[in-house]
Amino acid sequence: YSYTVKAIDAAGNVSKESTALTVKTTVETPDTEAPTQPKGLHSMGTTASSVDLMWSPSEDNIGVDHYDIYRETEGSMKKIATSNTTSYMDK
């Protein structure tokens, strides 16, 4: 890609364009590896109506985007939330 920039003042006068910048984008490496298993899931505290969950971060060659949290409901695990951090409060 090539880019240039022009400045425009309040009266609409336009500057000469900047020197062009040519940039070559990199080829994105496909993410084909799954993150490591989250470990150390534990409760940081409970009340009558909430459970505060925390776990150790997973590792990934590209990066972990988010975590899906599941709770057993009626005998099967159902997704209840998504978290961008290594903690979640189930209320």
C-alpha positions as a printed NumPy array, in Angstrom:
array([[  0.   ,   0.   ,   0.   ],
       [  1.056,   3.6  ,  -0.572],
       [ -0.12 ,   6.484,   1.612],
       [  0.049,  10.278,   1.456],
       [ -1.422,  12.97 ,   3.703],
       [ -2.692,  16.493,   2.945],
       [ -3.512,  19.251,   5.44 ],
       [ -6.63 ,  21.388,   5.025],
       [ -7.228,  24.604,   6.962],
       [-10.555,  26.108,   8.047],
       [-10.778,  28.133,   4.798],
       [-10.446,  24.95 ,   2.734],
       [ -6.898,  25.608,   1.528],
       [ -5.132,  22.331,   0.807],
       [ -1.42 ,  21.69 ,   1.288],
       [  0.793,  19.748,  -1.034],
       [  0.702,  16.079,  -0.249],
       [  3.321,  14.524,   1.963],
       [  6.019,  12.298,   0.646],
       [  4.514,   8.913,  -0.118],
       [  4.968,   6.056,   2.296],
       [  4.907,   2.566,   0.84 ],
       [  4.16 ,  -0.261,   3.228],
       [  4.128,  -3.97 ,   2.609],
       [  1.827,  -5.914,   4.89 ],
       [  2.929,  -9.177,   6.391],
       [  1.262, -12.467,   5.712],
       [ -0.75 , -13.39 ,   8.766],
       [  0.194, -16.735,  10.241],
       [ -2.909, -18.86 ,  10.707],
       [ -3.645, -19.826,  14.302],
       [ -3.787, -23.616,  14.226],
       [ -2.847, -24.382,  17.846],
       [ -5.369, -24.584,  20.682],
       [ -4.572, -22.745,  23.918],
       [ -3.348, -24.78 ,  26.866],
       [ -5.954, -26.053,  29.308],
       [ -6.969, -23.521,  31.981],
       [ -5.686, -24.79 ,  35.339],
       [ -6.205, -24.073,  38.994],
       [ -9.942, -23.317,  38.846],
       [-10.98 , -22.326,  42.354],
       [-13.489, -20.227,  44.245],
       [-12.303, -16.941,  45.716],
       [-15.495, -16.742,  47.751],
       [-19.157, -17.606,  47.839],
       [-22.341, -16.019,  49.114],
       [-25.932, -17.238,  49.119],
       [-26.311, -15.909,  45.571],
       [-22.84 , -15.809,  43.987],
       [-19.614, -17.725,  43.371],
       [-16.383, -15.855,  42.563],
       [-14.273, -18.042,  40.225],
       [-10.598, -17.647,  39.316],
       [ -8.079, -19.727,  37.318],
       [ -4.543, -19.595,  35.963],
       [ -4.141, -18.15 ,  32.461],
       [ -3.825, -20.41 ,  29.442],
       [ -0.977, -19.986,  26.968],
       [ -1.297, -19.78 ,  23.195],
       [  1.159, -19.147,  20.359],
       [ -0.957, -16.213,  19.115],
       [ -2.828, -15.25 ,  22.288],
       [ -5.935, -16.235,  24.241],
       [ -8.972, -14.223,  23.136],
       [-11.396, -15.186,  25.893],
       [-12.592, -17.944,  28.208],
       [-16.016, -19.611,  28.127],
       [-17.454, -20.448,  31.542],
       [-19.711, -23.478,  31.986],
       [-21.97 , -24.527,  34.873],
       [-23.625, -27.894,  35.376],
       [-27.356, -27.471,  34.937],
       [-29.769, -30.401,  34.884],
       [-26.945, -32.932,  34.57 ],
       [-25.029, -31.31 ,  31.711],
       [-22.493, -28.51 ,  31.383],
       [-23.994, -25.387,  29.824],
       [-22.132, -22.239,  28.801],
       [-23.174, -19.39 ,  31.089],
       [-20.696, -16.626,  30.271],
       [-17.582, -15.413,  28.483],
       [-14.695, -13.633,  30.219],
       [-11.708, -11.742,  28.805],
       [ -9.908, -12.204,  32.13 ],
       [ -9.056, -15.167,  34.369],
       [-11.943, -14.574,  36.745],
       [-15.732, -14.55 ,  36.719],
       [-18.456, -13.91 ,  39.29 ],
       [-21.491, -16.149,  38.837],
       [-24.503, -14.345,  40.299]])
